[in-house]
Short mmCIF file of N, CA, C and O in Angstrom, two decimals:
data_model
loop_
_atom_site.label_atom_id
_atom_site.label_comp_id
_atom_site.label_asym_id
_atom_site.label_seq_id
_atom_site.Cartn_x
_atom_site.Cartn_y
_atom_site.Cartn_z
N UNK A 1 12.48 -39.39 51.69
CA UNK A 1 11.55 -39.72 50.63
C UNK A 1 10.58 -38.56 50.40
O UNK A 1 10.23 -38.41 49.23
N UNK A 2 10.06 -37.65 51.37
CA UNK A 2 9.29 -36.67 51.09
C UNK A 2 9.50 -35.65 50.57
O UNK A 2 8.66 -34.84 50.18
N UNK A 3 11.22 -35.53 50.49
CA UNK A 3 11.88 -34.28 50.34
C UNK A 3 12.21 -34.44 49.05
O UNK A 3 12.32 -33.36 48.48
N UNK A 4 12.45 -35.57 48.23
CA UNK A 4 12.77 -36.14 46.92
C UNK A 4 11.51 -35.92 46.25
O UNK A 4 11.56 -35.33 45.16
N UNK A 5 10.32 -36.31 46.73
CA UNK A 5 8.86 -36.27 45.87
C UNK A 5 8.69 -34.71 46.45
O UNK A 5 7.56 -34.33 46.14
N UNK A 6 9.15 -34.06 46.91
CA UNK A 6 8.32 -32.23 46.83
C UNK A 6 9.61 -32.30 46.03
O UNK A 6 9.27 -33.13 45.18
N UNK A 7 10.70 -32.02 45.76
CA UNK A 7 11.11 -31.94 44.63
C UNK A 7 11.22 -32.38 43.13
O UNK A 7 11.70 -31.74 42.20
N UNK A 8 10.72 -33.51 43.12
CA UNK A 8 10.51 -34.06 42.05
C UNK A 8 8.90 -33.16 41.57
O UNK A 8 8.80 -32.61 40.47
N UNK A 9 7.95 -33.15 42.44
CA UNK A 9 6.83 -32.72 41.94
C UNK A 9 6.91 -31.15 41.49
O UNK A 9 6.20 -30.58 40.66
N UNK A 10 7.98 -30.64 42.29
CA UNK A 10 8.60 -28.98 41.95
C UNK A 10 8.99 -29.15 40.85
O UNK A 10 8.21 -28.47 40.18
N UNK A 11 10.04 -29.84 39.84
CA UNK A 11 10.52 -30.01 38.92
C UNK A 11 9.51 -30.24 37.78
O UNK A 11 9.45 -29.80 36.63
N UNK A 12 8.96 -30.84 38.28
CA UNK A 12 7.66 -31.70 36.76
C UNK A 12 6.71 -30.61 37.19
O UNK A 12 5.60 -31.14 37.23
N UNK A 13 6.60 -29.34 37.54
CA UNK A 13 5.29 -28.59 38.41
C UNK A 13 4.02 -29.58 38.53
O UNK A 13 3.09 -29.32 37.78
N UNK A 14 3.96 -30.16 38.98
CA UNK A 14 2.91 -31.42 39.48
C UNK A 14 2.08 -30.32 40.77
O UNK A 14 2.53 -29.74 41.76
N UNK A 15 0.96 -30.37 40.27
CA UNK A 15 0.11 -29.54 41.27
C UNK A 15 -1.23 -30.36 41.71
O UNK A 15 -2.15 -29.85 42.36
N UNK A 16 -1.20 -31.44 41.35
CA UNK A 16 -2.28 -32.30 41.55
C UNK A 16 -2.10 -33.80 41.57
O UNK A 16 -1.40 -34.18 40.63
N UNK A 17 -2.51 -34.70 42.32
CA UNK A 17 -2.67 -36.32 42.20
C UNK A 17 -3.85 -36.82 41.87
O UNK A 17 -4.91 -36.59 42.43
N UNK A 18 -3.69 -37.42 41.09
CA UNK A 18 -2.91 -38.17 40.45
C UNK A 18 -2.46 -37.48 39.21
O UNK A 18 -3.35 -37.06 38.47
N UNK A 19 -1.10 -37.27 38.83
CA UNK A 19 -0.51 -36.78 37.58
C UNK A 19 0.11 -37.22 36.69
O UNK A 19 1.12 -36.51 36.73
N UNK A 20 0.33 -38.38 35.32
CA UNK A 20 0.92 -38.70 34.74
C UNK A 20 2.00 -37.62 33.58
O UNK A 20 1.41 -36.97 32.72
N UNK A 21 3.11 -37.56 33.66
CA UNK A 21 3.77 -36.76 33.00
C UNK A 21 4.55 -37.52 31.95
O UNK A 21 5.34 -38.40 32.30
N UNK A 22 4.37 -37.23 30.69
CA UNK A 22 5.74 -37.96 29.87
C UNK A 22 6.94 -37.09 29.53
O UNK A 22 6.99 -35.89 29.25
N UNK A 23 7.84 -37.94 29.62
CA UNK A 23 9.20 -37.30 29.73
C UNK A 23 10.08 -37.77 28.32
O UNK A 23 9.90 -38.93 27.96
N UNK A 24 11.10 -36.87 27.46
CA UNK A 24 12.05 -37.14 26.28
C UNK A 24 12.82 -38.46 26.80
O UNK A 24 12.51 -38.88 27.91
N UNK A 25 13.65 -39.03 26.19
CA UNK A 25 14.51 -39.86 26.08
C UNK A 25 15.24 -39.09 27.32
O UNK A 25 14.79 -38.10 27.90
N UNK A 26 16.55 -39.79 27.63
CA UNK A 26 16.98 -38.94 28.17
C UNK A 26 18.43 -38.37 27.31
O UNK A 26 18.93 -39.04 26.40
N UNK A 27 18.87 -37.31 27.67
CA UNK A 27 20.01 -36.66 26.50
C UNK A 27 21.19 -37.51 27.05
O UNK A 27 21.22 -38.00 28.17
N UNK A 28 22.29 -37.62 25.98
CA UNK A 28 23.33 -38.04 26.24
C UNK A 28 24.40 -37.58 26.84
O UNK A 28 25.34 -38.21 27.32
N UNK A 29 24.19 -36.26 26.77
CA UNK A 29 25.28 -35.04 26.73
C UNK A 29 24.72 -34.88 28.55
O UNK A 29 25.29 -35.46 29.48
N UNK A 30 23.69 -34.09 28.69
CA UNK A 30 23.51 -33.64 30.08
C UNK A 30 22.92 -34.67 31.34
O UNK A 30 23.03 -34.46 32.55
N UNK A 31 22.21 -35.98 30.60
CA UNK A 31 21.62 -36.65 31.31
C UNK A 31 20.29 -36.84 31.83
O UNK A 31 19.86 -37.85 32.38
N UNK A 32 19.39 -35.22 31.48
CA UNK A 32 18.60 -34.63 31.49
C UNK A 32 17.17 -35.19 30.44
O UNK A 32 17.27 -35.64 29.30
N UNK A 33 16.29 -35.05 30.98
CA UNK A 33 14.96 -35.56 30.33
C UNK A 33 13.87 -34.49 29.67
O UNK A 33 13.30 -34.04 30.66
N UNK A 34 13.47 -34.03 28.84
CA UNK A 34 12.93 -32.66 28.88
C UNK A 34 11.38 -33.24 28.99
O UNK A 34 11.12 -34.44 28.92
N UNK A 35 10.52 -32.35 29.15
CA UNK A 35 8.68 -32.55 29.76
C UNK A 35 8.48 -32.35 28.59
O UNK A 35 8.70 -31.35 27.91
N UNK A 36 7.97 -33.50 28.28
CA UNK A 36 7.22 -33.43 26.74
C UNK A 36 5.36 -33.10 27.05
O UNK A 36 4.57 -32.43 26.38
N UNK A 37 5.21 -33.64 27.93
CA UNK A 37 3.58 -32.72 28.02
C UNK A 37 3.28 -33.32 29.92
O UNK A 37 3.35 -34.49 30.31
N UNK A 38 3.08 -32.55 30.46
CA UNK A 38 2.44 -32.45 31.57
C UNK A 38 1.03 -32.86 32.21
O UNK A 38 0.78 -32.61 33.39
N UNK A 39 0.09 -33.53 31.33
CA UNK A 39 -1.00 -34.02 31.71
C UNK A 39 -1.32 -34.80 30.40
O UNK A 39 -2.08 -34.48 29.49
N UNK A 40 -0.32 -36.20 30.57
CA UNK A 40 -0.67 -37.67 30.01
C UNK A 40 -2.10 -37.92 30.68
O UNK A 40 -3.09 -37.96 29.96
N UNK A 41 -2.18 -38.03 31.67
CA UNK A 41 -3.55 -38.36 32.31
C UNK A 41 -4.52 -38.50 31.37
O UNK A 41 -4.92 -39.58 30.95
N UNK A 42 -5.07 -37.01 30.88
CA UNK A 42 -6.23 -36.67 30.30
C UNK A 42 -5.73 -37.35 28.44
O UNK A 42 -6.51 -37.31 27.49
N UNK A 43 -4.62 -37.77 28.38
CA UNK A 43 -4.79 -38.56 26.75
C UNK A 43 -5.59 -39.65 27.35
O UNK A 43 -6.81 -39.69 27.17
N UNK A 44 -4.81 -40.76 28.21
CA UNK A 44 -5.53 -42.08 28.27
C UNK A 44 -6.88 -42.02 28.99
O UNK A 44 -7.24 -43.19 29.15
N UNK A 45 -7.73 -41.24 29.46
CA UNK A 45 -8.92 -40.96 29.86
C UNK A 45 -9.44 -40.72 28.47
O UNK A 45 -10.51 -41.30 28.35
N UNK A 46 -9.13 -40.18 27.54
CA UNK A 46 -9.90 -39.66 26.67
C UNK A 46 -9.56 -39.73 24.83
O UNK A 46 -10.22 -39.37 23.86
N UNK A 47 -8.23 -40.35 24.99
CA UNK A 47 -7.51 -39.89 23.46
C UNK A 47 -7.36 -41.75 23.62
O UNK A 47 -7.59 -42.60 24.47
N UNK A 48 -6.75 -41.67 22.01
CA UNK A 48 -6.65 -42.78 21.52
C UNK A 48 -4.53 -42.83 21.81
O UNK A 48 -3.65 -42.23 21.20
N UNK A 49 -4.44 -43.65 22.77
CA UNK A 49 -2.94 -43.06 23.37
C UNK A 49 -1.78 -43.95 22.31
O UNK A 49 -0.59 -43.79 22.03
N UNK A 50 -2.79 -44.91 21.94
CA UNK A 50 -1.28 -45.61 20.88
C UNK A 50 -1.23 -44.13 19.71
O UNK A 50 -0.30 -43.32 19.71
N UNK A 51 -2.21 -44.07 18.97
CA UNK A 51 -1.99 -42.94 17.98
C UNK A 51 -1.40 -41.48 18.48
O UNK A 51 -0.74 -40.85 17.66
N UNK A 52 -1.58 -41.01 19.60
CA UNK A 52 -1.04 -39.84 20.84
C UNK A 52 0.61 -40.29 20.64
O UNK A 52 1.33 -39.78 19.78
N UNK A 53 0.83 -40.79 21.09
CA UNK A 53 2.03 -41.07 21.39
C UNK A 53 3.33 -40.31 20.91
O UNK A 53 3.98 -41.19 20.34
N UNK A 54 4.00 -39.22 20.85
CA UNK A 54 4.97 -39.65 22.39
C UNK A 54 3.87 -38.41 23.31
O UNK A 54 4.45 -37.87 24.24
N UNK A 55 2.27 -37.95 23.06
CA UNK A 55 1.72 -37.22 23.77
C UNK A 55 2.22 -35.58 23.62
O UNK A 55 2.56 -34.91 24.59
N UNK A 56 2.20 -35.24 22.67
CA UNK A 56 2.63 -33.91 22.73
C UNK A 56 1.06 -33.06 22.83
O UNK A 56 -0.10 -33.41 22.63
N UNK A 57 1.75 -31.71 23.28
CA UNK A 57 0.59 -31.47 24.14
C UNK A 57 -0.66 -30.80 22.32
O UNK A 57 -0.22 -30.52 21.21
N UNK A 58 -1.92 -30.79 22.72
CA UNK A 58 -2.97 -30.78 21.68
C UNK A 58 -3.60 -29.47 21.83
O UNK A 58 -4.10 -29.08 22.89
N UNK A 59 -3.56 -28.65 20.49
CA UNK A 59 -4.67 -27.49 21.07
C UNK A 59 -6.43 -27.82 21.41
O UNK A 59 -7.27 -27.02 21.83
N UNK A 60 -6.63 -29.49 21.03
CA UNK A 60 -7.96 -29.27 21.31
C UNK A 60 -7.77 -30.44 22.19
O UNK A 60 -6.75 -31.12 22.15
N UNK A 61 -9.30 -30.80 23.42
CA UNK A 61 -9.17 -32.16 23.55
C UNK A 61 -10.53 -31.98 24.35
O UNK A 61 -11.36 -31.29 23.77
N UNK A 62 -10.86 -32.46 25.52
CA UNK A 62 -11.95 -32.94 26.04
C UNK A 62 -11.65 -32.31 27.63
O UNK A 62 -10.68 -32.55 28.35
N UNK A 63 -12.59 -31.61 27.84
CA UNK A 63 -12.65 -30.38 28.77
C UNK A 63 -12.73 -31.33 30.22
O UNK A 63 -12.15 -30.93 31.23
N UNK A 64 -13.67 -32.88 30.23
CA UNK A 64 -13.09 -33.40 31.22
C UNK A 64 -11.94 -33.94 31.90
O UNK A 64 -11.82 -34.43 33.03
N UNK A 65 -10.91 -33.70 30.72
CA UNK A 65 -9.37 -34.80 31.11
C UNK A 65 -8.68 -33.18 31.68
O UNK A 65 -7.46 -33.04 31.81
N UNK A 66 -9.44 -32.31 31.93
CA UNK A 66 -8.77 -31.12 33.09
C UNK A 66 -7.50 -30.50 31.93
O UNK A 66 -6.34 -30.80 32.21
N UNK A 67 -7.72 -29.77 30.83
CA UNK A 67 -6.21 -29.10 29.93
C UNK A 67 -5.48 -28.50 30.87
O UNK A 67 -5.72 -27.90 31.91
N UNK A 68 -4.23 -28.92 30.06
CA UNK A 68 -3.56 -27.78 30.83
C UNK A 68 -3.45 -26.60 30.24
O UNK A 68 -3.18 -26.63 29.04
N UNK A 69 -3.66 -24.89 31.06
CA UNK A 69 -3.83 -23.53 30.49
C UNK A 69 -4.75 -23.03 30.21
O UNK A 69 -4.89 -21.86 29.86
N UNK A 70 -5.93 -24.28 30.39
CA UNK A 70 -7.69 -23.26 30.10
C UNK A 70 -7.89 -22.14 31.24
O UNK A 70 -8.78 -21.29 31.35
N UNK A 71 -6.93 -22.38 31.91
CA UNK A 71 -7.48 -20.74 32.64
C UNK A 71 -6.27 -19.32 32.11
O UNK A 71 -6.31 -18.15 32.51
N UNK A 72 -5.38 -19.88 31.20
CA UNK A 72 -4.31 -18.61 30.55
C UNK A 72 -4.54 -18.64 29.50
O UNK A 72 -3.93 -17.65 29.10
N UNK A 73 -5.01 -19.08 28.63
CA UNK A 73 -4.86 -19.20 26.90
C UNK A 73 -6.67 -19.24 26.76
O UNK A 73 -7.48 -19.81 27.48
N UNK A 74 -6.87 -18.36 25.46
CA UNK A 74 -8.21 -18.42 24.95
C UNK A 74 -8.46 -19.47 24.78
O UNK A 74 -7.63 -20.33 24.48
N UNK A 75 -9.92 -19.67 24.97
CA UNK A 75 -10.23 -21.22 24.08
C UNK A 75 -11.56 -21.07 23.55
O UNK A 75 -12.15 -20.01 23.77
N UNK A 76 -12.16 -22.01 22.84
CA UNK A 76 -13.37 -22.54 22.47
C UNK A 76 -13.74 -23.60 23.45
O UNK A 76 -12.98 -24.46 23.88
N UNK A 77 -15.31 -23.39 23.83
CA UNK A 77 -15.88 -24.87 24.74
C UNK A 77 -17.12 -24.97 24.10
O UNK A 77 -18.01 -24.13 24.13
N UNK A 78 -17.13 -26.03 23.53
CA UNK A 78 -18.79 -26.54 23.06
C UNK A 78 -19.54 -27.37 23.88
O UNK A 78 -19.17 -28.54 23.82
N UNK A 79 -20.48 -27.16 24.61
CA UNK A 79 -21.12 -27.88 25.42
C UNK A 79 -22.48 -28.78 25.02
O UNK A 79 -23.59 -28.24 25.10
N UNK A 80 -22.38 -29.92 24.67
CA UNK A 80 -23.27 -30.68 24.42
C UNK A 80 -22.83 -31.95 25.09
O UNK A 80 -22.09 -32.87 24.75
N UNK A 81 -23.67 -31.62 26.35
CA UNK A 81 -23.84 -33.03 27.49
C UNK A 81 -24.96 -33.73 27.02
O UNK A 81 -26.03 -33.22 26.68
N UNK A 82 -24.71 -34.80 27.02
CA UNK A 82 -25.99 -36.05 26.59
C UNK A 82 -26.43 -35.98 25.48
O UNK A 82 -27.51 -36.56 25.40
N UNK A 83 -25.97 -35.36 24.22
CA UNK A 83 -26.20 -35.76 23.05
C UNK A 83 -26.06 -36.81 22.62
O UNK A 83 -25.53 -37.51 23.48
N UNK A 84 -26.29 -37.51 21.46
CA UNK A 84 -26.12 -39.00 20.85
C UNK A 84 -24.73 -39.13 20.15
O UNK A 84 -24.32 -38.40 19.24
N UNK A 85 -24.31 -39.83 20.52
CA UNK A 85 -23.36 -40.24 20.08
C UNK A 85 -22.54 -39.95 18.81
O UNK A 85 -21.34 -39.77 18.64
N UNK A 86 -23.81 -39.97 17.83
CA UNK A 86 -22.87 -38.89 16.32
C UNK A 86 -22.65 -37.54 16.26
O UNK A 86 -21.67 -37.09 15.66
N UNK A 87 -23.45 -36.83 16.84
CA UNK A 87 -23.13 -35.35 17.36
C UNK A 87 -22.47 -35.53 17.59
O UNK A 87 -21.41 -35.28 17.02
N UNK A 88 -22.64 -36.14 18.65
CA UNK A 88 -21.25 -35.81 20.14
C UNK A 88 -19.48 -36.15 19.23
O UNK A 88 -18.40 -35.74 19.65
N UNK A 89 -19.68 -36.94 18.05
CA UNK A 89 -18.44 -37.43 17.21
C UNK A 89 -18.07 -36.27 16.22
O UNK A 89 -16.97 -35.79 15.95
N UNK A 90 -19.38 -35.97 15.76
CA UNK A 90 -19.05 -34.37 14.53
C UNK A 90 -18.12 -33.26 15.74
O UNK A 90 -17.06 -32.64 15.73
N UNK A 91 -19.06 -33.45 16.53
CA UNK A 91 -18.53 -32.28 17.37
C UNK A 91 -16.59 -32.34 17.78
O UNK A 91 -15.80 -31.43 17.53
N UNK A 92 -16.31 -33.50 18.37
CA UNK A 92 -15.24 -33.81 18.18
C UNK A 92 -14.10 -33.24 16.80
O UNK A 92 -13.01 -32.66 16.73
N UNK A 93 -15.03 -33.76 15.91
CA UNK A 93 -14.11 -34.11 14.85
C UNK A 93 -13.90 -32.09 14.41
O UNK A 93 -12.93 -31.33 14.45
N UNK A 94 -14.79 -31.98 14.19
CA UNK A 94 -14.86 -30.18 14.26
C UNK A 94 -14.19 -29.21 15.09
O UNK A 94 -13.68 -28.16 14.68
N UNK A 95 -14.21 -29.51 15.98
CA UNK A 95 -13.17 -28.95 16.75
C UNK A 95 -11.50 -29.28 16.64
O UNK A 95 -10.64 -28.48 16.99
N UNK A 96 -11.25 -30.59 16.08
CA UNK A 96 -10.18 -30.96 16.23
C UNK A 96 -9.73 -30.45 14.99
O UNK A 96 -8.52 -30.53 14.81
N UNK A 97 -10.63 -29.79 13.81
CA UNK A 97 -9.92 -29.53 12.87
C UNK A 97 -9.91 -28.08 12.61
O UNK A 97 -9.21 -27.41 11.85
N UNK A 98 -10.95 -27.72 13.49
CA UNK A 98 -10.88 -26.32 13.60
C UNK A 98 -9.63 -25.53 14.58
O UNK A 98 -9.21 -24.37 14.50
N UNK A 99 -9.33 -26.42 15.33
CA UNK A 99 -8.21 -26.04 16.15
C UNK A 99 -6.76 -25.57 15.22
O UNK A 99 -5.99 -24.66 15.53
N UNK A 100 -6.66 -26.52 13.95
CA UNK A 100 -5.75 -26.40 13.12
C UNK A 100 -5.26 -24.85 12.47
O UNK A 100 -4.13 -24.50 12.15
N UNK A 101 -6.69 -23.97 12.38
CA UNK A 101 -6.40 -22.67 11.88
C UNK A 101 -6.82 -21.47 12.46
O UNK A 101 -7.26 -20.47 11.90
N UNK A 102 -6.56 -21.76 14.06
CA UNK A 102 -6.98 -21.13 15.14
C UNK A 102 -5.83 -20.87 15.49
O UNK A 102 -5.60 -21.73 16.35
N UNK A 103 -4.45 -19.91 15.34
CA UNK A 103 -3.32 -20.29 16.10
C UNK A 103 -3.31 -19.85 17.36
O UNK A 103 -3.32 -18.62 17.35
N UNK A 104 -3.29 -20.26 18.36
CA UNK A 104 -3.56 -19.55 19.57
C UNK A 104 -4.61 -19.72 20.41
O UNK A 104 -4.68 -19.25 21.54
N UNK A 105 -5.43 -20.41 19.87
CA UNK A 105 -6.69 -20.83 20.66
C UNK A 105 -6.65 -22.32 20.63
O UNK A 105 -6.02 -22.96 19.79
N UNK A 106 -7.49 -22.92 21.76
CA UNK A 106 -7.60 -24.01 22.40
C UNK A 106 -9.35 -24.28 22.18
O UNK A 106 -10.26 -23.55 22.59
N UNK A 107 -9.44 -25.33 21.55
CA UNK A 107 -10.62 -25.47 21.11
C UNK A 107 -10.54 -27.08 22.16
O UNK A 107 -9.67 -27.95 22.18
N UNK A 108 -12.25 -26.92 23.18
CA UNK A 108 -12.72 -28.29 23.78
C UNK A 108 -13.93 -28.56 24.07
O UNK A 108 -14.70 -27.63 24.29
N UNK A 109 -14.25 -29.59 24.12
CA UNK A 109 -15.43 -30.39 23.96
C UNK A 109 -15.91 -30.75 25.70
O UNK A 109 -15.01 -30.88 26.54
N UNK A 110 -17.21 -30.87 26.05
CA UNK A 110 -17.87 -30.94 27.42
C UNK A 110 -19.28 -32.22 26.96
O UNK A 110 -20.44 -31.81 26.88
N UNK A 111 -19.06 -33.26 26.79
CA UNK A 111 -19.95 -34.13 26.41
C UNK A 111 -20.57 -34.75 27.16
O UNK A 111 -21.56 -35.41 26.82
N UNK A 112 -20.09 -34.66 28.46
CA UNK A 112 -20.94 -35.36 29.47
C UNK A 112 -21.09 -34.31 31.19
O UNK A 112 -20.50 -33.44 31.84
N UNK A 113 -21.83 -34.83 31.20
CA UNK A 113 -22.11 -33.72 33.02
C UNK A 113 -20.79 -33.91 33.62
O UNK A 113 -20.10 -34.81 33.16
N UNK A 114 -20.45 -33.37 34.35
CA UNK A 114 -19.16 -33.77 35.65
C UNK A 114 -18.65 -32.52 36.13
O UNK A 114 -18.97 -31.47 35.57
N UNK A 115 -17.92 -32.54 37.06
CA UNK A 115 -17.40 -31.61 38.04
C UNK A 115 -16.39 -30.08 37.19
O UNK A 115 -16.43 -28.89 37.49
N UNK A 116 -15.76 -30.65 36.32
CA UNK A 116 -15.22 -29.47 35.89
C UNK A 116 -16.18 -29.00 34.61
O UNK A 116 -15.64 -27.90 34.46
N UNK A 117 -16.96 -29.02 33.84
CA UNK A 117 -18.11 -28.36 32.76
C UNK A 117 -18.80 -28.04 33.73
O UNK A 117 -19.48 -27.08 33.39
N UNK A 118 -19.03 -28.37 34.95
CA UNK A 118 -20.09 -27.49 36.13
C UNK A 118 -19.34 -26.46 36.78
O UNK A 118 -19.95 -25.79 37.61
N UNK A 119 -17.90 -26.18 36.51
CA UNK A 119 -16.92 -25.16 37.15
C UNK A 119 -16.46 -24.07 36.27
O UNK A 119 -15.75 -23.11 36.58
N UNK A 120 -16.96 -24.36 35.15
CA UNK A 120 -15.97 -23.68 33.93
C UNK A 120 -17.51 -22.61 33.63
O UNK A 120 -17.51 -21.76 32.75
#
């Protein structure tokens, strides 16, 4: 059993627990599942996951659900911890649309105190 989960976690590169990964259908031809995004986690912490769905991965999202690649790929981080609530929503919404004509950059949001906006 240990030797199945270090390989399974080798396969999905799972570098952390708890990790939710979503996976394709599986193919007919090879049997095979392809990684449709690697950190489901941070949708249902933070995204609206019925509208997400099948989770493909986002250039923008919320700097606490941990992205994956903010330490390889440029990004944007706007930091407004403890603002009110409509900020804190413009801000969202601005980024998510600014991400659209950014090709290449990763635009995210830090709205509340916690362990990784105190690391970054």
């Amino acid at each position: 059993a240990k030797e199945a989960r270090h390989e399974l976690a080798k396969r999905l590169q799972v570098n952390s627990y708890p990790t939710l990964v979503m996976l394709s259908p599986q193919n007919a031809v090879t049997g095979e599942r392809e990684v449709i995004n690697k950190n489901v986690r941070g949708i249902f912490e933070d995204g609206d996951y019925v509208v997400d769905f099948p989770y493909h991965p986002k250039p923008y999202g919320s700097l606490q659900a941990a992205p994956e690649g903010i330490n390889e790929n440029e990004c944007v981080i706007v930091f407004h911890e403890n603002g009110d609530d409509d900020d804190q929503q413009e801000i969202r919404q601005v980024l998510r649309e600014a991400s659209q004509y950014m090709e290449g950059i990763q635009c995210y949001w830090a709205l509340e105190p916690s362990h990784v906006s105190k690391s970054v």
